[in-house]
């Protein structure tokens, strides 16, 4: 990865190489950490902006609440620290990774009074699923690993420990020659991918899975609002893998993945085998929003300059 100059660590900007922790950090042993993925974009007018900054900072706080972790910072303080970190690193666009974790103290599952630390790192991260993915679409398989049951590890929390489930599915998919995995919930319905939410298009209607067993994606929420504003019907409804096999179009959404079309599921071609018209339309509109070209959605952008 491309190192930048500083990482924000509990209120101080420290050099990238010195942002270290003890090997007996609680989170390293038990996954007791919550994080965010946020993007800052360079806008067409030369300024820069963070996409839905406060919503991401709020989700970090919410994830911590679910886990009974006490983050010392408020939503506003996290948001301000993110801007400070972008500016300190002179990053006109970036992927932003805030992480709050249970630190060094007592060992054992019970986090007790161990301190909670927060870091914010920023770096350049291009197309998450490969340079051609945004244009041509990707090939995915259904995972043999189910998404965690709703009463197992709290999918609404973007918690580090939850990602073991994703890692298992991702390794399986990659080693079998696919780009990404679709995970079914414990009732057999499509839930989400290892780091993205999923949408499909059938008879011109856009469907996405309900929030039940998934992370409430901020890109998902943005796409639902955008599609409805553009006149599409969007339904939040459970669907099965065979419904997906015969969809006209399908795509993933996520901060890292943005809007990535799916061209094949379990060796069945989706639609024409490349990004369909609805996916392309929404992708174009999404990029126009994050690049600051659509005044209607300016409230989703927090601008910063150097
Ligand atoms: N589901 C999961 C499981 C998930 O991790 C993400 C984001 C989403 C849905 C989409 O959420 P949102 O980014 O708010 O639209 N995954 C992040 C981490 C990816 C990584 O490999 O790291 C991301 O996209 O930043």
CSV table of C-alpha atoms and ligand atoms in Angstrom, one decimal:
chain,number,residue,atom,x,y,z
A,1,UNK,CA,0.0,0.0,0.0
A,2,UNK,CA,1.0,3.6,-0.4
A,3,UNK,CA,2.1,5.1,2.9
A,4,UNK,CA,1.2,8.7,3.6
A,5,UNK,CA,2.9,11.0,6.0
A,6,UNK,CA,0.8,11.1,9.2
A,7,UNK,CA,-1.8,9.0,11.0
A,8,UNK,CA,-4.1,10.6,13.5
A,9,UNK,CA,-3.7,8.7,16.8
A,10,UNK,CA,-5.8,9.7,19.9
A,11,UNK,CA,-5.7,13.4,18.9
A,12,UNK,CA,-2.1,13.6,17.6
A,13,UNK,CA,-0.7,13.4,14.2
A,14,UNK,CA,2.1,10.9,14.3
A,15,UNK,CA,4.5,9.8,11.5
A,16,UNK,CA,3.0,6.8,9.6
A,17,UNK,CA,5.8,4.4,10.6
A,18,UNK,CA,5.4,5.3,14.3
A,19,UNK,CA,1.7,4.6,14.6
A,20,UNK,CA,2.2,1.3,16.4
A,21,UNK,CA,0.6,-0.7,19.3
A,22,UNK,CA,1.7,-3.4,21.7
A,23,UNK,CA,1.2,-7.1,20.5
A,24,UNK,CA,-1.0,-7.7,23.5
A,25,UNK,CA,-3.5,-5.2,22.3
A,26,UNK,CA,-7.0,-6.7,23.1
A,27,UNK,CA,-8.3,-6.0,19.6
A,28,UNK,CA,-5.5,-8.0,18.0
A,29,UNK,CA,-6.5,-11.1,20.0
A,30,UNK,CA,-10.3,-10.8,20.0
A,31,UNK,CA,-11.3,-8.5,17.1
A,32,UNK,CA,-12.6,-5.9,19.5
A,33,UNK,CA,-12.5,-2.9,17.1
A,34,UNK,CA,-14.9,-0.9,15.0
A,35,UNK,CA,-14.0,0.9,11.8
A,36,UNK,CA,-15.2,2.9,8.9
A,37,UNK,CA,-14.3,3.2,5.2
A,38,UNK,CA,-14.9,6.7,3.8
A,39,UNK,CA,-13.8,8.3,0.5
A,40,UNK,CA,-12.7,11.8,-0.3
A,41,UNK,CA,-13.0,12.9,-3.9
A,42,UNK,CA,-11.4,15.6,-6.0
A,43,UNK,CA,-14.2,17.7,-7.4
A,44,UNK,CA,-14.4,19.1,-10.9
A,45,UNK,CA,-14.0,22.7,-9.6
A,46,UNK,CA,-10.6,21.8,-8.1
A,47,UNK,CA,-11.8,21.6,-4.5
A,48,UNK,CA,-12.0,18.3,-2.5
A,49,UNK,CA,-14.9,16.8,-0.6
A,50,UNK,CA,-15.6,13.9,1.8
A,51,UNK,CA,-18.7,11.9,0.9
A,52,UNK,CA,-21.2,11.7,3.7
A,53,UNK,CA,-18.6,12.4,6.4
A,54,UNK,CA,-21.1,12.8,9.4
A,55,UNK,CA,-23.0,9.7,8.5
A,56,UNK,CA,-19.9,7.6,8.5
A,57,UNK,CA,-18.7,9.2,11.8
A,58,UNK,CA,-22.1,8.5,13.3
A,59,UNK,CA,-22.0,4.8,12.1
A,60,UNK,CA,-18.6,4.5,13.8
A,61,UNK,CA,-20.1,5.7,17.1
A,62,UNK,CA,-23.2,3.4,16.6
A,63,UNK,CA,-20.9,0.4,15.9
A,64,UNK,CA,-19.1,1.1,19.2
A,65,UNK,CA,-22.4,1.4,21.1
A,66,UNK,CA,-23.5,-2.0,19.8
A,67,UNK,CA,-20.2,-3.4,21.0
A,68,UNK,CA,-20.3,-1.6,24.4
A,69,UNK,CA,-17.1,0.2,23.5
A,70,UNK,CA,-16.7,3.8,24.8
A,71,UNK,CA,-15.2,6.0,22.1
A,72,UNK,CA,-13.9,9.2,23.7
A,73,UNK,CA,-14.6,11.3,20.7
A,74,UNK,CA,-18.0,12.7,19.4
A,75,UNK,CA,-19.2,12.5,15.9
A,76,UNK,CA,-18.1,16.1,15.3
A,77,UNK,CA,-14.7,15.5,16.7
A,78,UNK,CA,-14.2,12.4,14.5
A,79,UNK,CA,-15.3,14.4,11.5
A,80,UNK,CA,-13.0,17.3,12.3
A,81,UNK,CA,-10.1,14.9,12.9
A,82,UNK,CA,-10.7,13.3,9.5
A,83,UNK,CA,-10.5,16.6,7.7
A,84,UNK,CA,-7.4,17.5,9.7
A,85,UNK,CA,-5.7,14.2,8.7
A,86,UNK,CA,-6.5,14.8,5.0
A,87,UNK,CA,-5.1,18.2,5.1
A,88,UNK,CA,-2.0,17.2,7.0
A,89,UNK,CA,-1.3,14.6,4.4
A,90,UNK,CA,-2.2,17.0,1.5
A,91,UNK,CA,-4.5,14.4,0.0
A,92,UNK,CA,-7.0,15.9,-2.5
A,93,UNK,CA,-8.6,12.5,-2.7
A,94,UNK,CA,-8.2,9.4,-0.5
A,95,UNK,CA,-9.7,6.4,1.2
A,96,UNK,CA,-10.1,7.2,4.9
A,97,UNK,CA,-10.0,4.5,7.6
A,98,UNK,CA,-11.0,5.5,11.1
A,99,UNK,CA,-10.6,2.6,13.6
A,100,UNK,CA,-11.4,2.5,17.3
A,101,UNK,CA,-10.0,-0.4,19.2
A,102,UNK,CA,-9.7,-1.9,22.7
A,103,UNK,CA,-6.1,-1.5,23.7
A,104,UNK,CA,-3.5,-3.0,25.9
A,105,UNK,CA,-4.3,-3.8,29.6
A,106,UNK,CA,-5.8,-7.0,30.9
A,107,UNK,CA,-5.9,-10.1,28.8
A,108,UNK,CA,-9.0,-12.3,28.5
A,109,UNK,CA,-12.2,-11.9,26.5
A,110,UNK,CA,-13.7,-9.4,29.0
A,111,UNK,CA,-12.5,-6.0,27.8
A,112,UNK,CA,-12.8,-4.5,31.3
A,113,UNK,CA,-11.2,-1.1,31.7
A,114,UNK,CA,-8.8,-1.5,28.8
A,115,UNK,CA,-8.3,1.9,27.1
A,116,UNK,CA,-10.1,2.5,23.8
A,117,UNK,CA,-7.9,4.2,21.1
A,118,UNK,CA,-8.9,5.8,17.9
A,119,UNK,CA,-6.8,6.2,14.8
A,120,UNK,CA,-7.5,7.7,11.4
A,121,UNK,CA,-5.4,6.7,8.4
A,122,UNK,CA,-5.7,8.0,4.8
A,123,UNK,CA,-4.2,6.6,1.6
A,124,UNK,CA,-4.8,6.4,-2.1
A,125,UNK,CA,-7.0,3.4,-3.0
A,126,UNK,CA,-8.1,3.0,-6.6
A,127,UNK,CA,-10.8,0.7,-8.0
A,128,UNK,CA,-11.4,-1.9,-5.2
A,129,UNK,CA,-12.2,-4.8,-7.4
A,130,UNK,CA,-9.7,-4.1,-10.2
A,131,UNK,CA,-9.3,-1.4,-12.8
A,132,UNK,CA,-11.7,-2.9,-15.3
A,133,UNK,CA,-14.4,-3.9,-12.8
A,134,UNK,CA,-16.2,-0.5,-12.8
A,135,UNK,CA,-16.6,-0.7,-16.5
A,136,UNK,CA,-16.9,-4.4,-17.4
A,137,UNK,CA,-18.4,-5.9,-14.3
A,138,UNK,CA,-17.1,-8.8,-12.2
A,139,UNK,CA,-17.6,-12.5,-11.8
A,140,UNK,CA,-18.9,-13.7,-8.5
A,141,UNK,CA,-19.8,-17.0,-6.8
A,142,UNK,CA,-22.2,-17.8,-3.9
A,143,UNK,CA,-20.1,-18.5,-0.9
A,144,UNK,CA,-20.2,-21.8,1.0
A,145,UNK,CA,-20.0,-19.7,4.2
A,146,UNK,CA,-23.3,-18.3,5.4
A,147,UNK,CA,-23.5,-14.7,6.6
A,148,UNK,CA,-23.6,-14.6,10.4
A,149,UNK,CA,-27.1,-15.1,11.9
A,150,UNK,CA,-28.7,-11.8,13.0
A,151,UNK,CA,-28.3,-12.9,16.6
A,152,UNK,CA,-24.7,-14.0,16.3
A,153,UNK,CA,-22.3,-11.1,15.7
A,154,UNK,CA,-24.3,-8.0,15.1
A,155,UNK,CA,-24.0,-7.2,11.3
A,156,UNK,CA,-25.1,-3.5,11.9
A,157,UNK,CA,-21.8,-2.9,13.7
A,158,UNK,CA,-18.9,-2.5,11.3
A,159,UNK,CA,-16.8,-4.5,13.8
A,160,UNK,CA,-13.4,-6.0,13.0
A,161,UNK,CA,-14.3,-9.4,14.3
A,162,UNK,CA,-17.2,-9.7,11.9
A,163,UNK,CA,-14.8,-9.7,9.0
A,164,UNK,CA,-13.6,-13.3,9.7
A,165,UNK,CA,-16.8,-14.3,8.1
A,166,UNK,CA,-16.0,-12.1,5.1
A,167,UNK,CA,-12.3,-13.2,4.9
A,168,UNK,CA,-13.4,-16.9,4.7
A,169,UNK,CA,-15.7,-16.1,1.8
A,170,UNK,CA,-13.3,-13.8,0.0
A,171,UNK,CA,-10.4,-16.3,0.1
A,172,UNK,CA,-12.7,-19.1,-1.2
A,173,UNK,CA,-14.0,-16.9,-4.0
A,174,UNK,CA,-10.6,-15.6,-5.1
A,175,UNK,CA,-8.9,-19.0,-5.0
A,176,UNK,CA,-11.7,-20.4,-7.1
A,177,UNK,CA,-11.0,-17.8,-9.7
A,178,UNK,CA,-13.8,-15.3,-8.9
A,179,UNK,CA,-13.6,-11.6,-8.0
A,180,UNK,CA,-16.0,-11.6,-5.1
A,181,UNK,CA,-18.4,-13.8,-3.0
A,182,UNK,CA,-22.2,-13.4,-2.5
A,183,UNK,CA,-23.2,-14.5,1.0
A,184,UNK,CA,-26.5,-16.0,1.8
A,185,UNK,CA,-28.1,-15.5,5.2
A,186,UNK,CA,-28.9,-18.4,7.5
A,187,UNK,CA,-32.3,-18.7,5.9
A,188,UNK,CA,-30.8,-19.1,2.5
A,189,UNK,CA,-31.6,-15.6,1.1
A,190,UNK,CA,-29.1,-13.3,-0.5
A,191,UNK,CA,-27.6,-10.9,2.1
A,192,UNK,CA,-24.5,-9.0,0.9
A,193,UNK,CA,-21.0,-9.5,-0.3
A,194,UNK,CA,-17.8,-9.6,1.8
A,195,UNK,CA,-17.5,-5.8,1.7
A,196,UNK,CA,-20.4,-4.6,-0.4
A,197,UNK,CA,-24.2,-4.5,-0.5
A,198,UNK,CA,-26.0,-6.0,-3.5
A,199,UNK,CA,-28.7,-4.7,-5.9
A,200,UNK,CA,-30.5,-6.4,-8.8
A,201,UNK,CA,-32.8,-5.2,-11.6
A,202,UNK,CA,-35.8,-7.2,-12.8
A,203,UNK,CA,-38.5,-5.9,-15.1
A,204,UNK,CA,-37.0,-2.5,-14.7
A,205,UNK,CA,-37.5,-2.5,-10.9
A,206,UNK,CA,-34.5,-2.2,-8.7
A,207,UNK,CA,-34.3,-4.6,-5.7
A,208,UNK,CA,-31.9,-4.6,-2.8
A,209,UNK,CA,-31.8,-6.8,0.3
A,210,UNK,CA,-33.5,-5.5,3.5
A,211,UNK,CA,-31.3,-4.4,6.4
A,212,UNK,CA,-31.9,-7.6,8.3
A,213,UNK,CA,-28.6,-9.4,8.1
A,214,UNK,CA,-26.4,-6.8,6.4
A,215,UNK,CA,-24.3,-3.8,7.2
A,216,UNK,CA,-26.4,-0.7,6.5
A,217,UNK,CA,-24.3,0.6,3.7
A,218,UNK,CA,-24.1,4.4,3.2
A,219,UNK,CA,-23.5,3.9,-0.5
A,220,UNK,CA,-26.6,1.6,-0.5
A,221,UNK,CA,-28.6,4.3,1.2
A,222,UNK,CA,-27.3,6.9,-1.3
A,223,UNK,CA,-28.1,4.7,-4.3
A,224,UNK,CA,-31.7,4.0,-3.1
A,225,UNK,CA,-32.3,7.8,-2.7
A,226,UNK,CA,-30.7,8.6,-6.0
A,227,UNK,CA,-32.5,5.9,-8.0
A,228,UNK,CA,-35.9,7.0,-6.5
A,229,UNK,CA,-35.1,10.6,-7.3
A,230,UNK,CA,-34.4,9.5,-10.9
A,231,UNK,CA,-37.8,7.9,-11.1
A,232,UNK,CA,-36.9,4.2,-10.6
A,233,UNK,CA,-38.9,2.0,-8.3
A,234,UNK,CA,-36.6,0.6,-5.6
A,235,UNK,CA,-37.8,-2.3,-3.3
A,236,UNK,CA,-36.0,-3.5,-0.2
A,237,UNK,CA,-37.0,-7.1,-0.4
A,238,UNK,CA,-35.5,-10.5,0.2
A,239,UNK,CA,-34.5,-12.5,-2.9
A,240,UNK,CA,-33.0,-15.9,-3.6
A,241,UNK,CA,-29.9,-16.8,-5.6
A,242,UNK,CA,-32.0,-18.2,-8.5
A,243,UNK,CA,-33.8,-14.9,-8.8
A,244,UNK,CA,-30.5,-13.3,-9.1
A,245,UNK,CA,-29.4,-15.8,-11.8
A,246,UNK,CA,-32.2,-14.5,-14.1
A,247,UNK,CA,-31.9,-10.8,-13.2
A,248,UNK,CA,-31.5,-8.3,-16.0
A,249,UNK,CA,-28.7,-6.5,-14.1
A,250,UNK,CA,-26.9,-6.8,-10.8
A,251,UNK,CA,-24.4,-4.6,-9.0
A,252,UNK,CA,-22.5,-4.1,-5.7
A,253,UNK,CA,-22.3,-0.9,-3.8
A,254,UNK,CA,-19.7,0.2,-1.2
A,255,UNK,CA,-17.4,2.9,-0.3
A,256,UNK,CA,-14.4,1.0,-1.6
A,257,UNK,CA,-16.3,-0.7,-4.5
A,258,UNK,CA,-18.4,2.4,-5.4
A,259,UNK,CA,-20.9,1.0,-7.9
A,260,UNK,CA,-19.4,-2.2,-9.4
A,261,UNK,CA,-21.5,-4.1,-11.9
A,262,UNK,CA,-21.8,-7.9,-11.7
A,263,UNK,CA,-21.6,-9.7,-15.0
A,264,UNK,CA,-21.7,-13.4,-13.9
A,265,UNK,CA,-23.1,-15.2,-10.8
A,266,UNK,CA,-22.2,-18.9,-10.3
A,267,UNK,CA,-21.2,-19.2,-14.0
A,268,UNK,CA,-24.5,-17.8,-15.2
A,269,UNK,CA,-24.2,-14.6,-17.3
A,270,UNK,CA,-26.2,-11.7,-16.0
A,271,UNK,CA,-28.1,-9.8,-18.7
A,272,UNK,CA,-25.8,-9.1,-21.6
A,273,UNK,CA,-22.7,-10.0,-19.7
A,274,UNK,CA,-21.5,-6.5,-19.1
A,275,UNK,CA,-22.8,-3.4,-17.2
A,276,UNK,CA,-26.4,-2.9,-18.1
A,277,UNK,CA,-28.2,0.5,-18.8
A,278,UNK,CA,-29.6,1.0,-15.2
A,279,UNK,CA,-26.2,0.2,-13.6
A,280,UNK,CA,-24.4,2.5,-16.0
A,281,UNK,CA,-26.9,5.3,-15.5
A,282,UNK,CA,-26.7,5.1,-11.7
A,283,UNK,CA,-22.9,4.8,-11.7
A,284,UNK,CA,-22.6,7.9,-13.9
A,285,UNK,CA,-25.0,9.9,-11.6
A,286,UNK,CA,-23.1,8.6,-8.5
A,287,UNK,CA,-19.8,9.8,-9.8
A,288,UNK,CA,-21.3,13.1,-10.8
A,289,UNK,CA,-22.5,13.6,-7.2
A,290,UNK,CA,-19.2,12.7,-5.6
A,291,UNK,CA,-17.3,14.9,-8.0
A,292,UNK,CA,-19.5,17.9,-6.9
A,293,UNK,CA,-21.4,18.2,-10.2
A,294,UNK,CA,-24.9,17.7,-8.9
A,295,UNK,CA,-26.1,20.7,-6.7
A,296,UNK,CA,-29.0,18.6,-5.4
A,297,UNK,CA,-26.7,16.4,-3.4
A,298,UNK,CA,-24.2,19.0,-2.2
A,299,UNK,CA,-25.3,18.4,1.4
A,300,UNK,CA,-23.6,14.9,1.1
A,301,UNK,CA,-20.2,16.6,0.5
A,302,UNK,CA,-18.0,18.2,3.1
A,303,UNK,CA,-15.5,20.4,1.2
A,304,UNK,CA,-11.9,21.1,2.3
A,305,UNK,CA,-9.0,22.9,0.8
A,306,UNK,CA,-5.4,23.2,1.7
B,1,LIG,N1,-21.3,-4.6,3.7
B,1,LIG,C1,-20.0,-4.8,4.2
B,1,LIG,C2,-19.8,-6.1,4.9
B,1,LIG,C3,-19.0,-3.9,4.1
B,1,LIG,O1,-17.8,-4.1,4.7
B,1,LIG,C4,-19.3,-2.6,3.4
B,1,LIG,C5,-18.2,-1.6,3.3
B,1,LIG,C6,-20.5,-2.4,2.9
B,1,LIG,C7,-21.5,-3.4,3.0
B,1,LIG,C8,-20.9,-1.1,2.2
B,1,LIG,O2,-21.0,-0.1,3.1
B,1,LIG,P1,-20.7,1.4,2.7
B,1,LIG,O3,-19.2,1.5,2.5
B,1,LIG,O4,-21.2,2.2,3.9
B,1,LIG,O5,-21.5,1.7,1.5
B,1,LIG,N2,-16.9,-2.1,3.2
B,1,LIG,C9,-15.7,-1.3,3.4
B,1,LIG,C10,-14.4,-2.1,3.7
B,1,LIG,C11,-13.8,-2.7,2.5
B,1,LIG,C12,-12.4,-3.3,2.8
B,1,LIG,O6,-12.0,-4.3,2.2
B,1,LIG,O7,-11.8,-2.8,3.7
B,1,LIG,C13,-15.6,-0.2,2.4
B,1,LIG,O8,-16.1,-0.3,1.3
B,1,LIG,O9,-14.9,0.8,2.7
